[in-house]
Every structure is written in structure tokens, then in C-alpha cells.
CSV table of C-alpha atoms in Angstrom, one decimal:
chain,number,residue,atom,x,y,z
A,4,MET,CA,-101.8,-161.4,-97.5
A,5,GLU,CA,-104.0,-162.7,-100.3
A,6,GLN,CA,-105.1,-160.0,-102.8
A,7,TYR,CA,-108.8,-160.7,-102.3
A,8,LYS,CA,-108.4,-159.8,-98.6
A,9,ILE,CA,-106.8,-156.4,-99.5
A,10,ASP,CA,-109.5,-155.8,-102.0
A,11,PHE,CA,-112.2,-156.7,-99.5
A,12,ILE,CA,-110.9,-154.3,-96.9
A,13,ASN,CA,-111.0,-151.5,-99.5
A,14,PHE,CA,-114.4,-152.7,-100.6
A,15,MET,CA,-115.8,-152.4,-97.0
A,16,VAL,CA,-114.5,-148.9,-96.7
A,17,ARG,CA,-115.9,-147.8,-100.1
A,18,SER,CA,-119.3,-149.4,-99.3
A,19,ASN,CA,-119.4,-147.3,-96.1
A,20,VAL,CA,-119.6,-150.5,-94.1
A,21,LEU,CA,-116.4,-150.1,-92.1
A,22,LYS,CA,-116.0,-146.8,-90.3
A,23,PHE,CA,-113.5,-145.3,-87.9
A,24,GLY,CA,-114.1,-142.7,-85.1
A,25,SER,CA,-115.9,-143.3,-81.8
A,26,PHE,CA,-118.9,-145.7,-81.6
A,27,THR,CA,-120.9,-147.1,-78.7
A,28,LEU,CA,-121.5,-150.8,-79.3
A,29,LYS,CA,-124.4,-152.9,-78.0
A,30,SER,CA,-122.1,-154.3,-75.4
A,31,GLY,CA,-121.5,-150.7,-74.1
A,32,ARG,CA,-117.9,-150.7,-75.2
A,33,GLN,CA,-116.7,-147.5,-76.8
A,34,SER,CA,-115.0,-148.7,-80.1
A,35,PRO,CA,-112.8,-146.7,-82.5
A,36,PHE,CA,-114.2,-148.7,-85.4
A,37,PHE,CA,-117.6,-150.0,-86.4
A,38,MET,CA,-118.9,-152.4,-89.1
A,39,ASN,CA,-122.4,-152.3,-90.4
A,40,ALA,CA,-123.1,-155.0,-93.0
A,41,GLY,CA,-126.6,-153.6,-93.5
A,42,ALA,CA,-124.9,-150.9,-95.7
A,43,TYR,CA,-124.5,-153.4,-98.5
A,44,VAL,CA,-127.6,-152.5,-100.5
A,45,THR,CA,-126.9,-152.5,-104.2
A,46,GLY,CA,-126.7,-155.3,-106.7
A,47,SER,CA,-123.1,-154.7,-107.5
A,48,GLN,CA,-122.2,-154.6,-103.8
A,49,LEU,CA,-124.0,-157.9,-103.0
A,50,SER,CA,-122.4,-159.5,-106.1
A,51,SER,CA,-118.9,-158.5,-104.9
A,52,LEU,CA,-119.7,-159.5,-101.3
A,53,GLY,CA,-120.7,-162.9,-102.4
A,54,GLU,CA,-117.5,-163.4,-104.3
A,55,TYR,CA,-115.4,-162.4,-101.3
A,56,TYR,CA,-117.2,-164.8,-99.1
A,57,ALA,CA,-117.0,-167.6,-101.7
A,58,LYS,CA,-113.2,-167.1,-102.1
A,59,ALA,CA,-112.7,-167.2,-98.3
A,60,ILE,CA,-115.0,-170.2,-97.8
A,61,HIS,CA,-113.2,-172.0,-100.7
A,62,ASP,CA,-109.8,-171.3,-99.1
A,63,LYS,CA,-110.9,-172.5,-95.7
A,64,TYR,CA,-113.4,-175.3,-96.3
A,65,GLY,CA,-112.9,-176.3,-99.9
A,66,ASP,CA,-115.8,-177.8,-101.9
A,67,ASP,CA,-116.7,-180.6,-99.6
A,68,PHE,CA,-120.0,-179.2,-98.3
A,69,ASP,CA,-123.6,-179.1,-99.5
A,70,VAL,CA,-125.5,-176.3,-97.8
A,71,LEU,CA,-124.7,-172.7,-96.9
A,72,PHE,CA,-126.8,-171.7,-93.9
A,73,GLY,CA,-127.4,-167.9,-93.3
A,74,PRO,CA,-129.2,-167.2,-90.0
A,75,ALA,CA,-132.1,-164.7,-90.2
A,76,TYR,CA,-132.1,-161.9,-91.0
A,77,LYS,CA,-128.7,-160.6,-92.3
A,78,GLY,CA,-127.5,-164.1,-93.1
A,79,ILE,CA,-130.3,-164.5,-95.8
A,80,PRO,CA,-128.9,-162.2,-98.5
A,81,LEU,CA,-125.3,-163.3,-97.6
A,82,SER,CA,-126.1,-166.9,-98.2
A,83,VAL,CA,-128.0,-166.2,-101.4
A,84,ALA,CA,-125.2,-163.9,-102.8
A,85,THR,CA,-122.5,-166.4,-101.9
A,86,VAL,CA,-124.1,-169.6,-103.4
A,87,ILE,CA,-124.5,-167.7,-106.7
A,88,ALA,CA,-120.8,-166.6,-106.5
A,89,TYR,CA,-119.7,-170.1,-105.6
A,90,LYS,CA,-121.4,-171.5,-108.7
A,91,ASN,CA,-119.9,-168.7,-110.9
A,92,LEU,CA,-116.4,-169.0,-109.5
A,93,TYR,CA,-116.0,-172.8,-108.8
A,94,ASN,CA,-118.9,-174.3,-110.8
A,95,LYS,CA,-120.1,-176.0,-107.7
A,96,GLU,CA,-123.8,-176.1,-106.8
A,97,ILE,CA,-124.3,-175.3,-103.1
A,98,ARG,CA,-127.8,-175.0,-101.7
A,99,TYR,CA,-128.8,-172.1,-99.5
A,100,CYS,CA,-130.8,-172.4,-96.4
A,101,SER,CA,-132.0,-169.9,-93.7
A,102,ASN,CA,-134.3,-170.0,-90.8
A,103,ARG,CA,-137.5,-168.1,-90.2
A,104,LYS,CA,-137.9,-166.2,-87.0
A,105,GLU,CA,-141.3,-167.8,-86.6
A,106,ALA,CA,-142.3,-171.2,-88.1
A,107,LYS,CA,-144.7,-171.0,-91.0
A,108,ASP,CA,-147.9,-173.0,-90.6
A,109,HIS,CA,-149.3,-172.8,-94.1
A,110,GLY,CA,-148.1,-173.5,-97.6
A,111,GLU,CA,-144.4,-174.4,-97.3
A,112,THR,CA,-144.5,-175.0,-93.6
A,113,GLY,CA,-141.6,-175.2,-91.1
A,114,ILE,CA,-138.9,-173.0,-89.8
A,115,LEU,CA,-136.5,-173.2,-92.8
A,116,LEU,CA,-136.6,-171.3,-96.1
A,117,GLY,CA,-134.6,-172.1,-99.1
A,118,SER,CA,-133.4,-175.7,-99.2
A,119,GLN,CA,-134.3,-178.1,-96.5
A,120,VAL,CA,-131.5,-180.0,-94.8
A,121,LYS,CA,-131.3,-183.7,-94.7
A,122,ASP,CA,-129.3,-186.4,-92.9
A,123,GLY,CA,-125.7,-186.4,-94.0
A,124,ASP,CA,-125.6,-182.9,-95.3
A,125,LYS,CA,-122.4,-180.9,-94.7
A,126,VAL,CA,-123.2,-177.4,-93.7
A,127,VAL,CA,-121.2,-174.1,-93.6
A,128,ILE,CA,-122.7,-171.3,-91.6
A,129,ILE,CA,-122.3,-167.7,-92.9
A,130,GLU,CA,-122.7,-164.5,-90.8
A,131,ASP,CA,-121.6,-160.9,-91.0
A,132,VAL,CA,-119.7,-160.4,-87.8
A,133,THR,CA,-119.7,-162.2,-84.4
A,134,THR,CA,-118.9,-160.4,-81.2
A,135,SER,CA,-120.5,-162.6,-78.5
A,136,GLY,CA,-121.5,-165.9,-80.1
A,137,LYS,CA,-125.1,-165.4,-79.1
A,138,SER,CA,-126.5,-166.0,-82.5
A,139,MET,CA,-124.9,-169.5,-82.6
A,140,GLU,CA,-126.8,-170.3,-79.4
A,141,GLU,CA,-129.9,-170.1,-81.7
A,142,THR,CA,-128.5,-171.3,-85.0
A,143,VAL,CA,-126.8,-174.5,-84.0
A,144,PRO,CA,-129.8,-176.1,-82.2
A,145,ILE,CA,-132.0,-175.1,-85.1
A,146,LEU,CA,-129.8,-176.9,-87.6
A,147,LEU,CA,-129.2,-180.0,-85.5
A,148,ALA,CA,-133.0,-180.3,-84.8
A,149,GLN,CA,-133.8,-180.5,-88.6
A,150,ALA,CA,-131.5,-183.4,-89.5
A,151,LYS,CA,-128.3,-185.3,-88.7
A,152,VAL,CA,-126.0,-182.7,-90.4
A,153,LYS,CA,-122.3,-182.1,-90.0
A,154,ILE,CA,-121.4,-178.5,-89.5
A,155,LYS,CA,-118.1,-177.9,-91.3
A,156,GLY,CA,-117.6,-174.4,-89.9
A,157,LEU,CA,-118.5,-170.8,-89.7
A,158,MET,CA,-117.4,-167.9,-91.9
A,159,VAL,CA,-117.8,-164.3,-91.0
A,160,SER,CA,-116.6,-161.2,-92.8
A,161,LEU,CA,-114.6,-159.5,-90.0
A,162,ASN,CA,-112.9,-161.0,-86.9
A,163,ARG,CA,-112.9,-158.1,-84.5
A,164,GLN,CA,-110.4,-160.0,-82.3
A,165,GLU,CA,-111.9,-158.8,-79.1
A,166,LYS,CA,-113.0,-160.6,-76.0
A,167,GLY,CA,-116.2,-162.6,-76.2
A,168,LYS,CA,-117.8,-163.8,-73.0
A,169,GLY,CA,-114.4,-164.7,-71.5
A,170,GLU,CA,-110.9,-163.8,-72.3
A,171,LYS,CA,-110.9,-165.5,-75.7
A,172,GLY,CA,-112.4,-164.1,-78.9
A,173,ALA,CA,-115.9,-165.0,-79.9
A,174,LEU,CA,-114.8,-167.1,-82.8
A,175,SER,CA,-112.5,-169.1,-80.6
A,176,GLU,CA,-115.2,-169.6,-78.0
A,177,ILE,CA,-117.7,-170.8,-80.6
A,178,SER,CA,-115.1,-173.3,-82.0
A,179,GLU,CA,-114.4,-174.6,-78.5
A,180,LEU,CA,-118.0,-174.8,-77.5
A,181,TYR,CA,-119.5,-176.5,-80.6
A,182,GLY,CA,-116.4,-178.3,-82.0
A,183,PHE,CA,-116.3,-176.9,-85.5
A,184,PRO,CA,-113.8,-174.4,-87.0
A,185,THR,CA,-114.4,-170.7,-87.4
A,186,ALA,CA,-112.9,-168.2,-89.8
A,187,ALA,CA,-113.2,-164.7,-91.1
A,188,ILE,CA,-112.5,-163.1,-94.5
A,189,VAL,CA,-110.2,-160.7,-92.7
A,190,THR,CA,-109.1,-159.8,-89.2
A,191,MET,CA,-108.9,-156.4,-87.7
A,192,SER,CA,-105.2,-156.7,-87.6
A,193,GLU,CA,-105.2,-157.2,-91.3
A,194,VAL,CA,-107.4,-154.1,-91.7
A,195,VAL,CA,-104.9,-152.0,-89.8
A,196,GLU,CA,-102.0,-153.4,-91.8
A,197,VAL,CA,-103.7,-152.5,-95.1
A,198,LEU,CA,-105.1,-149.1,-94.2
A,199,TYR,CA,-102.6,-147.5,-91.8
A,200,ASN,CA,-101.4,-144.3,-93.4
A,201,LYS,CA,-102.7,-145.5,-96.7
A,202,GLU,CA,-105.3,-143.4,-98.6
A,203,VAL,CA,-108.6,-144.8,-99.9
A,204,ASP,CA,-110.2,-142.4,-102.4
A,205,GLY,CA,-108.1,-139.6,-101.0
A,206,LYS,CA,-108.8,-140.3,-97.3
A,207,ASN,CA,-106.3,-141.6,-94.7
A,208,LEU,CA,-108.7,-143.6,-92.6
A,209,ILE,CA,-106.2,-144.9,-90.0
A,210,ASP,CA,-103.8,-142.2,-89.1
A,211,ASP,CA,-101.6,-142.1,-86.0
A,212,SER,CA,-104.4,-141.0,-83.7
A,213,ILE,CA,-106.9,-143.7,-84.9
A,214,LYS,CA,-104.2,-146.3,-84.7
A,215,ALA,CA,-103.4,-145.3,-81.2
A,216,ALA,CA,-107.1,-145.5,-80.3
A,217,ILE,CA,-107.3,-149.0,-81.8
A,218,GLU,CA,-104.3,-150.1,-79.8
A,219,ALA,CA,-105.7,-148.7,-76.6
A,220,TYR,CA,-109.0,-150.5,-77.3
A,221,TYR,CA,-107.3,-153.8,-77.7
A,222,LYS,CA,-105.2,-153.2,-74.6
A,223,GLU,CA,-108.5,-153.3,-72.7
A,224,TYR,CA,-110.7,-155.6,-74.8
A,225,GLY,CA,-108.3,-157.6,-77.0
A,226,ALA,CA,-108.8,-161.3,-77.1
A,227,LYS,CA,-106.4,-164.0,-76.1
A,228,GLU,CA,-107.0,-166.2,-79.1
């Protein structure tokens, strides 16, 4: 496993973004783990987060894209932090773009903020985590309505590896439905591999009982990728 993935898993824990216990998800599922990207709030956290995303995007999609699109609202700071990191790490200028929840009718009008997209642009979409693919139902039509762009792929921070609308995972369903690749900085399997019976700042976050709970959860909700 790449070192930046190991570092990212520890970073999520130290940032209080990834937690273990018992959590009720929006779907109603009772999950032994929970990720809240809204807990990234400081300058240093956002700077590091942008670097992890940039490294993962570079690994998966290379430099052959023009725009990083972050759907409102959480995708806005993610896209901004990542294009800054991309420039610093790879000396490549990528434009950031996000959508407004409501179109603006004065000043800089329209539904987009940041860069506008134009015909021929190659776009990578960035999100925090995708569990159902619902956000793509809004995001993809918005992008394709603005210009004749090519969507190179989607990058999220964590692949929960659980069923989406059907038996497959949300990322696989998105890829099949829209025809572009999807990826995550890390998968939940990699999280367990790194954290099981390992201490982070003196705490063993995934002990035998938590590992058993995760395995039971995946027996019921695990995706057939």
C-alpha cells in the first residue's frame, strides 16, 4: 500500500473525521464506523487534505485534465484545496469549479462559481464520500448542460464498499451508469488493514470487537464490486 494512503488513514482519525462505534446512517443502517468530512476545519487540515486528494488524483487520472469540479457544498473547499495542492506538488494549473444551489441572477450570473467550463474541457469530479450515487444524479446533468465536457472520473476520499441501490457498491454503480471511472483515496478494507490492533496516539481504534462488528456489517451490506 502506498505510504500516502497509510498517512491519510491516520490523518482521518487524528482529524476526528473517521470514528468507530455505533452510528445510524441516513439510510437507516446501523454502522460500526462513520466518516464526517465536515470535521476538517483548520488551515493545516485542509492543506493536508488537498495534498492527499492531489496525490490520489494524480495516481489515478494523471495530468490530462483541465477542471476539478466540486459539487456544492462540501465539494467547494475540497476542490479549492486540491487545485492549490496540485499546483504545489505537480506544477500543473487546474481550474476549480463548483455549482451554486440556486442560479445567481445578478453580477456574475449563472449556476457555476469559480471557473466556467467550456467545450473540450476534461473534468475530474471530487467528493467526500459516496454511499448512494444520488449526488451524481444532480452533478452530471449540471456539468453536461454547461458545455461539451469530457468527465475523466470521480475521486472520493473513502470507498465504504457497501451496497448502493443494488448489490454493487455506489462507485461501481456510478461508473456503469455514466461511463466514467471512479476511485477513492482509500477503501474501508485498507482502513481495517492499517488500523487493526494498531495504536494511533495511544488508542487501539479497531480491536477484535470492532473488527467483528465491521465484518458483520459487511456480511449484510457489503457490496459485490
